[in-house]
CSV table of C-alpha atoms in Angstrom, one decimal:
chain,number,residue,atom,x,y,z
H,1,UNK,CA,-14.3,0.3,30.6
H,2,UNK,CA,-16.1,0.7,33.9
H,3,UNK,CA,-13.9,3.1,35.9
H,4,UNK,CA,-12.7,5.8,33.6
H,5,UNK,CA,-8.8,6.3,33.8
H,6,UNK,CA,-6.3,9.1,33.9
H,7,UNK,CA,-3.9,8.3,31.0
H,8,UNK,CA,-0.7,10.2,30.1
H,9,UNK,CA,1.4,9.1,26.9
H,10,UNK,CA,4.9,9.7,27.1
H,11,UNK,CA,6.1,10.5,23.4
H,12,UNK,CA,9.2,12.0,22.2
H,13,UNK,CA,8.6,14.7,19.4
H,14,UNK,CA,4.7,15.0,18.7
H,15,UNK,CA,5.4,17.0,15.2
H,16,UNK,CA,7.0,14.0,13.2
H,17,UNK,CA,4.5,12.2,10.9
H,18,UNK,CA,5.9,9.1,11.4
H,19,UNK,CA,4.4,5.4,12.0
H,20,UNK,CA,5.1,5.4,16.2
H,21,UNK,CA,3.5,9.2,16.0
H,22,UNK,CA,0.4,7.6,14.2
H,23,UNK,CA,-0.3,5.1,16.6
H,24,UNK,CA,0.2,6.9,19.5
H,25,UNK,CA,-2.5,9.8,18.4
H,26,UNK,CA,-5.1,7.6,17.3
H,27,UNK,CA,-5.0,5.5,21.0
H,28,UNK,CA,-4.9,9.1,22.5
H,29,UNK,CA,-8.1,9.5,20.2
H,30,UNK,CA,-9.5,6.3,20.9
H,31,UNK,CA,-9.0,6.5,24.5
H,32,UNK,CA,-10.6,9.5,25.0
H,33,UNK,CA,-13.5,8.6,23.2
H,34,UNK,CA,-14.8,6.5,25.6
H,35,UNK,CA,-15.1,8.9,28.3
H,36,UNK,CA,-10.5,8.4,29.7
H,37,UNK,CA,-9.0,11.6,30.8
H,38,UNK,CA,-6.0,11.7,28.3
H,39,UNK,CA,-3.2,14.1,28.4
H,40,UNK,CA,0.3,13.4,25.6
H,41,UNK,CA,3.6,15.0,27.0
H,42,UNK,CA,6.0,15.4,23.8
H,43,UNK,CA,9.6,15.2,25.4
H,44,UNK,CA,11.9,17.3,23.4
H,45,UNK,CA,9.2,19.9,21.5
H,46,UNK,CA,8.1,23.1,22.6
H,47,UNK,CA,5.5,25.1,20.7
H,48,UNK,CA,5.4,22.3,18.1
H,49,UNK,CA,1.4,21.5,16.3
H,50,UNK,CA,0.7,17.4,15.8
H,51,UNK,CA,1.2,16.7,12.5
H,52,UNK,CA,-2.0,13.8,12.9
H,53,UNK,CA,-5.5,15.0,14.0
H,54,UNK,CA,-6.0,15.4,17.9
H,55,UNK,CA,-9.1,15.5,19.8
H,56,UNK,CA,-9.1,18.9,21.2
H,57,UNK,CA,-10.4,17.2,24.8
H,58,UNK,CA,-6.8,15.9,25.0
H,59,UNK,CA,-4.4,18.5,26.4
H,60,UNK,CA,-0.6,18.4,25.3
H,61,UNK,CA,2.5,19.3,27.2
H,62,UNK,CA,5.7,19.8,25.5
H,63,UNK,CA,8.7,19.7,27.9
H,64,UNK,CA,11.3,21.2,25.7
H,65,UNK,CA,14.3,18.9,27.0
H,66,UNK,CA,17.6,19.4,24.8
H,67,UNK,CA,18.0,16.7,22.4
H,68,UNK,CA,21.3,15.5,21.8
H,69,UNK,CA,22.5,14.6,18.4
H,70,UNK,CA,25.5,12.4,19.2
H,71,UNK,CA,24.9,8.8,20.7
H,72,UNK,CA,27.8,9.8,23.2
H,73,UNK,CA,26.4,13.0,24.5
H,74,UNK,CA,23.1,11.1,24.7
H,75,UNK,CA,24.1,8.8,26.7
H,76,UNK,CA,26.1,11.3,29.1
H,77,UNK,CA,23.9,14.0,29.4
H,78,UNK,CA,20.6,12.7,27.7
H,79,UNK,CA,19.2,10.5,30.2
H,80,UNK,CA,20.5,13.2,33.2
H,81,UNK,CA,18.3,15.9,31.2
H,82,UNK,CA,15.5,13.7,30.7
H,83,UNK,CA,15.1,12.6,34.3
H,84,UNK,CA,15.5,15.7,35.9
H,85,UNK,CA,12.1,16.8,34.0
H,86,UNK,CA,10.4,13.8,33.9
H,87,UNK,CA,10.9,13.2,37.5
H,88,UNK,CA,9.2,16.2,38.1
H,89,UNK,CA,6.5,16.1,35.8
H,90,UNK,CA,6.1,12.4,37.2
H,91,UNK,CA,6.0,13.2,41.2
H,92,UNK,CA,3.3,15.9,40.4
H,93,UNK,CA,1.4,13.4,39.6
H,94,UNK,CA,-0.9,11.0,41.6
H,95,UNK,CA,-2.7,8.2,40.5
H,96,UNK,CA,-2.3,8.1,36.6
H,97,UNK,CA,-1.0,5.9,33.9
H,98,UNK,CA,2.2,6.7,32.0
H,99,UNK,CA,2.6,4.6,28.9
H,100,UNK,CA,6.6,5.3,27.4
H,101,UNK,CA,6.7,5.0,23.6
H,102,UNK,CA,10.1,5.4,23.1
H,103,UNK,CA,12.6,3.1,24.2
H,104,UNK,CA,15.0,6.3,25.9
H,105,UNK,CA,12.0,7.6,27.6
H,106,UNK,CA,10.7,4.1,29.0
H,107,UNK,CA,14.3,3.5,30.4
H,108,UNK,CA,14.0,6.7,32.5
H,109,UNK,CA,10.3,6.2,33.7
H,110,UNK,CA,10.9,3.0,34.7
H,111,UNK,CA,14.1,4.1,36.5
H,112,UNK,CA,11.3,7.0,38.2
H,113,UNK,CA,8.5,4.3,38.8
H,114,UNK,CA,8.1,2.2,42.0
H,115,UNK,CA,6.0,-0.7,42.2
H,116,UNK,CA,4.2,0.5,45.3
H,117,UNK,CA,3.6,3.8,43.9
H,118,UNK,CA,-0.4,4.4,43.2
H,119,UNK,CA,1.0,5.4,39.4
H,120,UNK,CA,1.2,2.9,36.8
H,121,UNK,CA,3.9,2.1,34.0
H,122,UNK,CA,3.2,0.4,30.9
H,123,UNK,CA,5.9,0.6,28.3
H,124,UNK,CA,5.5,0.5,24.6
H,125,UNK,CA,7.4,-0.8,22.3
H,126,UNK,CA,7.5,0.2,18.6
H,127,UNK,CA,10.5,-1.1,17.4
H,128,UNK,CA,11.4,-5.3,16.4
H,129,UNK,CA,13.5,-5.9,19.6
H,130,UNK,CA,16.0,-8.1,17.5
H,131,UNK,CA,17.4,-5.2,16.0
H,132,UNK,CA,18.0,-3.5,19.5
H,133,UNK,CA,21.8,-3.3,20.5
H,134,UNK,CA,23.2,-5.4,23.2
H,135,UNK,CA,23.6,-1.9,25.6
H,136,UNK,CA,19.4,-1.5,25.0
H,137,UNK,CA,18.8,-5.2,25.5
H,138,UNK,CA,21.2,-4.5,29.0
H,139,UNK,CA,18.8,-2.2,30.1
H,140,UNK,CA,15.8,-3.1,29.1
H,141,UNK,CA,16.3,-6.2,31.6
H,142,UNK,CA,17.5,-3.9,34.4
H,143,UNK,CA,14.9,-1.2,34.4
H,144,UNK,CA,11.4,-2.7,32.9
H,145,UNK,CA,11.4,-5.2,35.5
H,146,UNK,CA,10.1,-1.8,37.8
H,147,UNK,CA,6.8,-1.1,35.2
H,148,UNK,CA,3.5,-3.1,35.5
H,149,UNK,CA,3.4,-4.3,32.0
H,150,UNK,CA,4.9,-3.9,28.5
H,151,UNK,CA,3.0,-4.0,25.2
H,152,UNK,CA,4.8,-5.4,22.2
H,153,UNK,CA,3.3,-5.4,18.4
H,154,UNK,CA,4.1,-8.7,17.4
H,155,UNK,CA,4.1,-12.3,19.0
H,156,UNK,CA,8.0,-12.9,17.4
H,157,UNK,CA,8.7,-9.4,19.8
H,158,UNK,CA,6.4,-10.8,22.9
H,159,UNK,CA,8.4,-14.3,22.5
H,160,UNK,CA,11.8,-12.1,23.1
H,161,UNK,CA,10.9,-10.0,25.8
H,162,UNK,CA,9.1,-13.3,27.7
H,163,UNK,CA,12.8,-14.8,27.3
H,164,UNK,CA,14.2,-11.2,28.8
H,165,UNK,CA,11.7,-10.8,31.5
H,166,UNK,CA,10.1,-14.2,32.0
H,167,UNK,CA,8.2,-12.7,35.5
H,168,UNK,CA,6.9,-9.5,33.6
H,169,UNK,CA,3.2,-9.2,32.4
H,170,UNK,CA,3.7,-8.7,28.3
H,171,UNK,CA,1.1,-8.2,26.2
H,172,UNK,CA,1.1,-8.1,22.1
H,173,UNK,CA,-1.3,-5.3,20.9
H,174,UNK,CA,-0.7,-4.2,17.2
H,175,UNK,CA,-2.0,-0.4,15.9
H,176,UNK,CA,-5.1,-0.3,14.7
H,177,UNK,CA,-5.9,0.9,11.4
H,178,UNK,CA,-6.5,4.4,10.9
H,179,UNK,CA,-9.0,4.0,8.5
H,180,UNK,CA,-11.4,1.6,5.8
H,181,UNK,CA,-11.2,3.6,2.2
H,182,UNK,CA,-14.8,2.5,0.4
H,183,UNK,CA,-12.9,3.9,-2.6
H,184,UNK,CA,-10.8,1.1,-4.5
H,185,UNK,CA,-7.7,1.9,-6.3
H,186,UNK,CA,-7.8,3.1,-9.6
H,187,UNK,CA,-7.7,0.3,-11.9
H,188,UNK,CA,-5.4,1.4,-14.4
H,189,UNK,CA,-2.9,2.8,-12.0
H,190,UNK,CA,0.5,2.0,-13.3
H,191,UNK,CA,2.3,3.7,-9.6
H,192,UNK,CA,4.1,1.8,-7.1
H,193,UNK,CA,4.3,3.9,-4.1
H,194,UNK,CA,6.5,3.6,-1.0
H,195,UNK,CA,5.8,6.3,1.8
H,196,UNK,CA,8.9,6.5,4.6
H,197,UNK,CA,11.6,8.8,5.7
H,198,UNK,CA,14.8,9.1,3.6
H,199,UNK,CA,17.0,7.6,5.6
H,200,UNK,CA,19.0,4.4,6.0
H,201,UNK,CA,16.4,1.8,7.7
H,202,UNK,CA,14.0,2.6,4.8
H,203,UNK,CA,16.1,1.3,2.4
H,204,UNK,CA,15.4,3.2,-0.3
H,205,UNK,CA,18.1,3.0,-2.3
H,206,UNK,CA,17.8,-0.4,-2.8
H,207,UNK,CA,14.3,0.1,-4.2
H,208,UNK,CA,14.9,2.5,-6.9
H,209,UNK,CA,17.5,-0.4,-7.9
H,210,UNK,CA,14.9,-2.9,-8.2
H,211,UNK,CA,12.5,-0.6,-10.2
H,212,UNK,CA,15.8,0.1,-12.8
H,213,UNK,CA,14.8,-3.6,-13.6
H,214,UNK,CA,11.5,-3.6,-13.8
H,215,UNK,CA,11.5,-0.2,-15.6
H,216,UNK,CA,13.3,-2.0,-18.8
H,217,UNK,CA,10.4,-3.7,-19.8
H,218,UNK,CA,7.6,-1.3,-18.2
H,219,UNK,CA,8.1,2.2,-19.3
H,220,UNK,CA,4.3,3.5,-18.7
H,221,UNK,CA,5.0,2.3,-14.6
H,222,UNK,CA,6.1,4.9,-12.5
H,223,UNK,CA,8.0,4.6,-8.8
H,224,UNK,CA,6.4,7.5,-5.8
H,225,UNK,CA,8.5,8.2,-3.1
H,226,UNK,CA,6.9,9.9,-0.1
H,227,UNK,CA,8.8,11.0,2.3
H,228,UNK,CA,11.7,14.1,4.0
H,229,UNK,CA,14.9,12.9,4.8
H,230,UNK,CA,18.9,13.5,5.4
H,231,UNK,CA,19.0,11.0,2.1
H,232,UNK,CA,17.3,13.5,-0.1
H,233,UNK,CA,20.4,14.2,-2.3
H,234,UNK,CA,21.7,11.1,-2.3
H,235,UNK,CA,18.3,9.3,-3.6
H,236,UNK,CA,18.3,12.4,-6.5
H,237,UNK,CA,21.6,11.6,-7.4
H,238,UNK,CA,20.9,7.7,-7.5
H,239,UNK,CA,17.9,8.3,-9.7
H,240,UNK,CA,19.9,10.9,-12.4
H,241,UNK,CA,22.9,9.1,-12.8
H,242,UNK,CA,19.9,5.4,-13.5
H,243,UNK,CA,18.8,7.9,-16.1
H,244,UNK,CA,15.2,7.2,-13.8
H,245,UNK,CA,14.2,11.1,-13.2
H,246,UNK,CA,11.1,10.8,-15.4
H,247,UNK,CA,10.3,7.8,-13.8
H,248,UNK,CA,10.7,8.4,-10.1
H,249,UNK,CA,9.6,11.2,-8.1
H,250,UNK,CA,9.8,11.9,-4.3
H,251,UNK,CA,7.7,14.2,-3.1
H,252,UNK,CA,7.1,16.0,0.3
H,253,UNK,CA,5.1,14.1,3.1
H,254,UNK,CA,1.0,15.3,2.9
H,255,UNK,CA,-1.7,14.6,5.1
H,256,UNK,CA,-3.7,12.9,2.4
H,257,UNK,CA,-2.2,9.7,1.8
H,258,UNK,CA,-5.6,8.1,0.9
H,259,UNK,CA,-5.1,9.6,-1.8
H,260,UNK,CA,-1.8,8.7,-3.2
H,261,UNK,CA,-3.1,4.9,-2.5
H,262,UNK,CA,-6.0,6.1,-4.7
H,263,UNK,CA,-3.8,6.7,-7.2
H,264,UNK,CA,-1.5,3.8,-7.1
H,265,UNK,CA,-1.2,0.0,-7.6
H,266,UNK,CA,1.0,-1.6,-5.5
H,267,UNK,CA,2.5,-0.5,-2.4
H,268,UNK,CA,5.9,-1.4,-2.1
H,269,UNK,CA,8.6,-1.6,1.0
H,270,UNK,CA,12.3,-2.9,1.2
H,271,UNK,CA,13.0,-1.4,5.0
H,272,UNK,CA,15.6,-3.2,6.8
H,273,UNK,CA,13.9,-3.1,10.0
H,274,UNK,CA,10.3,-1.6,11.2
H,275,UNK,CA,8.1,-2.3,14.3
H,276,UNK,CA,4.3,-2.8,12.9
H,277,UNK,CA,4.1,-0.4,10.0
H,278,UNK,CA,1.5,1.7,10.3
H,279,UNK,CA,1.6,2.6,6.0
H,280,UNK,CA,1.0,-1.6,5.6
H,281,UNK,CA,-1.9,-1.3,7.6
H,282,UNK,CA,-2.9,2.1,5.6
H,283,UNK,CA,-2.5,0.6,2.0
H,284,UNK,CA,-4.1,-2.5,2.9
H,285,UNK,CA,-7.0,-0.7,4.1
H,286,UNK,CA,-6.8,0.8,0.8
H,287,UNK,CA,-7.3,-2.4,-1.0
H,288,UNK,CA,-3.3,-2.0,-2.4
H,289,UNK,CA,-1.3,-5.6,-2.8
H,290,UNK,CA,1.6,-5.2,-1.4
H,291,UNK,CA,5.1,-6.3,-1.9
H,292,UNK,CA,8.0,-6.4,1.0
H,293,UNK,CA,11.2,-7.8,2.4
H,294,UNK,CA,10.7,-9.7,5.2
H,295,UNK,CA,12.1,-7.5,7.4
H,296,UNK,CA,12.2,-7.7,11.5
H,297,UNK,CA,9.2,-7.0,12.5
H,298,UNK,CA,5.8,-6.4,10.5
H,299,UNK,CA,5.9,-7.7,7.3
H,300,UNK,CA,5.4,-10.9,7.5
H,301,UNK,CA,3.0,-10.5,10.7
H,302,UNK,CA,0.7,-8.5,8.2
H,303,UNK,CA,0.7,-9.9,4.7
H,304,UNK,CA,-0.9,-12.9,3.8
H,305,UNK,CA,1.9,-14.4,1.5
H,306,UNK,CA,0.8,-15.0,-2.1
H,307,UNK,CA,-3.1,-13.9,-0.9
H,308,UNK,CA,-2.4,-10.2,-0.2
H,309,UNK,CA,0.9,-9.8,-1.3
H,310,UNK,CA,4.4,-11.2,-1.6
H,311,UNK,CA,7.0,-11.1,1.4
H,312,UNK,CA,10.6,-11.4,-0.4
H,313,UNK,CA,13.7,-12.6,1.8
H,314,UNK,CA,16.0,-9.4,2.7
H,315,UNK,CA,17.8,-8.1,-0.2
H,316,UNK,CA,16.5,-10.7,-2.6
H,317,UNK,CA,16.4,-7.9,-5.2
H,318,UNK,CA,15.9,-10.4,-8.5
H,319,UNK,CA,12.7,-11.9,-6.4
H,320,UNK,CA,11.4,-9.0,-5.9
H,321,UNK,CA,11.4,-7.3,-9.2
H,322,UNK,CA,9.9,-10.6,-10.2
H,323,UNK,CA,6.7,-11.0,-7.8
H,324,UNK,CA,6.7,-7.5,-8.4
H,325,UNK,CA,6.4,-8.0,-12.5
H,326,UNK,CA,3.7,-10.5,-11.4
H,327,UNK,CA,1.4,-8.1,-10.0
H,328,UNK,CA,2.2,-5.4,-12.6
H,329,UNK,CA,1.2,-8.2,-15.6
H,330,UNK,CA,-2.0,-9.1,-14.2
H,331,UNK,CA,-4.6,-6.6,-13.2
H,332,UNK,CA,-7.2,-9.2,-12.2
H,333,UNK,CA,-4.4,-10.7,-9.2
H,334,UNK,CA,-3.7,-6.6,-8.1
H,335,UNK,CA,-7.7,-6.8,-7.7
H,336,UNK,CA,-8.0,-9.3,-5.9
H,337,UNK,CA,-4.8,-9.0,-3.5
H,338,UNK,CA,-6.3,-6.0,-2.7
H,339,UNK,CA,-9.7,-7.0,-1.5
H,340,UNK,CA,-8.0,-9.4,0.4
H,341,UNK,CA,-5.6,-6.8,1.8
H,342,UNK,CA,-8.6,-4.6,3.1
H,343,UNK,CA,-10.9,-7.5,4.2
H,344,UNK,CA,-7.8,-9.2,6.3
H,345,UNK,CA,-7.2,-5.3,8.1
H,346,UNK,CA,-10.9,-5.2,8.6
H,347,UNK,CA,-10.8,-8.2,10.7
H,348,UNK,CA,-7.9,-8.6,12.5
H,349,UNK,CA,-7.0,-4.7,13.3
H,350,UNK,CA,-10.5,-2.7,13.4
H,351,UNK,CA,-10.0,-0.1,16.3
H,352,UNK,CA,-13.1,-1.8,18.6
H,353,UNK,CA,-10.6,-5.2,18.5
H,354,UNK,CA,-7.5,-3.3,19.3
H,355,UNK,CA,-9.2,-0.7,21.8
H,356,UNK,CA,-10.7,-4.0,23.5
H,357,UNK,CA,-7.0,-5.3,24.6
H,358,UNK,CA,-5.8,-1.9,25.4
H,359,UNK,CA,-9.0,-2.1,28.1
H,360,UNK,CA,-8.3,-5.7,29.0
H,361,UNK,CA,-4.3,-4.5,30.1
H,362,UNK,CA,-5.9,-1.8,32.2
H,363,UNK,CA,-8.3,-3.7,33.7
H,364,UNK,CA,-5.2,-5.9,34.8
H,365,UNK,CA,-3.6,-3.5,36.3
């Protein structure tokens, strides 16, 4: 990048250790390797750490705006307590970039932004659009028609916000991986591991389901859950009353994930929706095959059907017990899916590839 930029990411809680909180640190990271200015403002924290490693050249502002629980108080006094401290956060700035990566927060900045002001707006978005509600979809068409560009993670997302804002400069620029393990799986892992929050859109339940099947037959196989959620109970419940509890376990999220893929053999997701899931990219990049619904958006961007892994149609839960049995009965194909897996990461989402778009959009500018 020849002229160095002053970059501020918009996030909304900098603590979680979620996929959108993943990417967003490591293009803080990246950015400020190559000599950006790079500040991250966290919305509705105060005195919270980043659960990801940060470069400690990027400074970190936590606005500590209320966060309402309730869709309806959201609404009514959300976006009035969001843009009161985001405009002035905003105006006491002068010639920076803001890139939103939350769809709330992108609505407001592009509300604040003008498209004579020296400031830029990109907005990011890290969620599949066809999931989005009609009210969303409303104003996404009103207000992102005042930023200078939008990124979207997949071409399926960049085809519907081309159709919503045909005049708007759109760009499709996935996460990057956060790493390449040199250390395969264990060969005679007998774990399937899925890594998520315990709620709803993860799907969970569903999952532990599908492994009461393919438990019958496979009693040395074990099922990981990874992940905190309001579900917790619920899950526990499911699993006891399966008779499953020596089977499946769901522990706490870590920091060390490369090692839980260490330990396991496939990686396994039945989400209902996702955006570009960063844990795909992590297990592929730790040579894990991988088995998921084809779910809007993500999936089906990032395996390889039947060369890396197996993406089942949406609550196809006999299929997916049965590519999943596949894998299970043949170590040699787990292997192999998995060298694929890593190789096909390596090549299409290495940080210098992904980095070089981010530089090509600001170039644009």
């Amino acid at each position: 990048m020849s002229t160095k930029k002053n970059i501020i990411l918009l996030i909304a809680e900098i603590h979680k250790s979620g996929g959108t909180e993943r990417a967003v640190i490591n293009l803080a990271n990246d950015l400020v390797e190559i000599g950006n200015k790079v500040k991250i403002v966290s919305l509705f924290t105060i005195d919270q750490n980043p659960f990801y490693s940060l470069s400690p050249l990027i400074k970190v502002d936590q606005l500590g705006i209320s966060f309402e629980k309730t869709l309806t108080k959201r609404v009514i006094f959300g976006i009035r307590n969001v843009h009161t401290k985001l405009k002035k956060y905003y105006n006491s700035h002068q010639d920076e970039i803001f890139i939103a990566t939350d769809p709330f927060i992108s609505f407001v900045i592009s509300m604040l932004h003008g498209k004579r002001d020296a400031k830029r707006v990109i907005v990011c978005e890290h969620m599949a659009l066809s999931i989005s509600s009609r009210f969303s979809i409303f104003f996404r068409k009103v207000l992102f028609k005042r930023a200078n560009a939008i990124v979207v993670l997949t071409q399926r997302d960049k085809d519907f916000m081309q159709q919503l804002l045909p005049t708007l400069h759109i760009y499709e620029i996935p996460n990057r991986i956060t790493y390449v393990s040199d250390i395969a799986p264990i060969p005679n892992s007998k774990v399937l591991i899925a890594i998520g929050r315990l709620e709803l859109q993860k799907n969970f339940s569903e999952l532990i389901s599908i492994f009461e099947t393919i438990n019958k037959d496979n009693k040395d196989w074990r099922l990981i859950l990874v992940g905190d959620g309001s579900l917790r109970n619920e899950l526990d419940l499911q699993i006891k009353q399966l008779e499953l509890a020596q089977y499946v376990q769901i522990i706490p999220v870590c920091h060390d994930v490369k090692s839980l893929f260490r330990d396991s053999a496939i990686y396994v997701m039945t989400s209902i929706y996702e955006g570009f899931p960063m844990v795909l990219l992590e297990a592929m990049s730790s040579q894990l095959p991988i088995v998921a619904y084809d779910c809007p958006n993500g999936p089906r961007e990032l395996i390889e059907n039947g060369t890396t892994g197996f993406v089942i149609d949406m609550h196809d839960k006999e299929e997916f017990a049965s590519k999943t049995l596949s894998l299970i009965n043949d170590i040699g194909l787990r292997i192999q899916f998995g060298r694929n897996a890593k190789k096909n990461a390596e090549t299409k989402y290495s940080k210098e590839i992904i980095l070089a778009e981010w530089e090509k959009l600001f170039k644009d500018l």
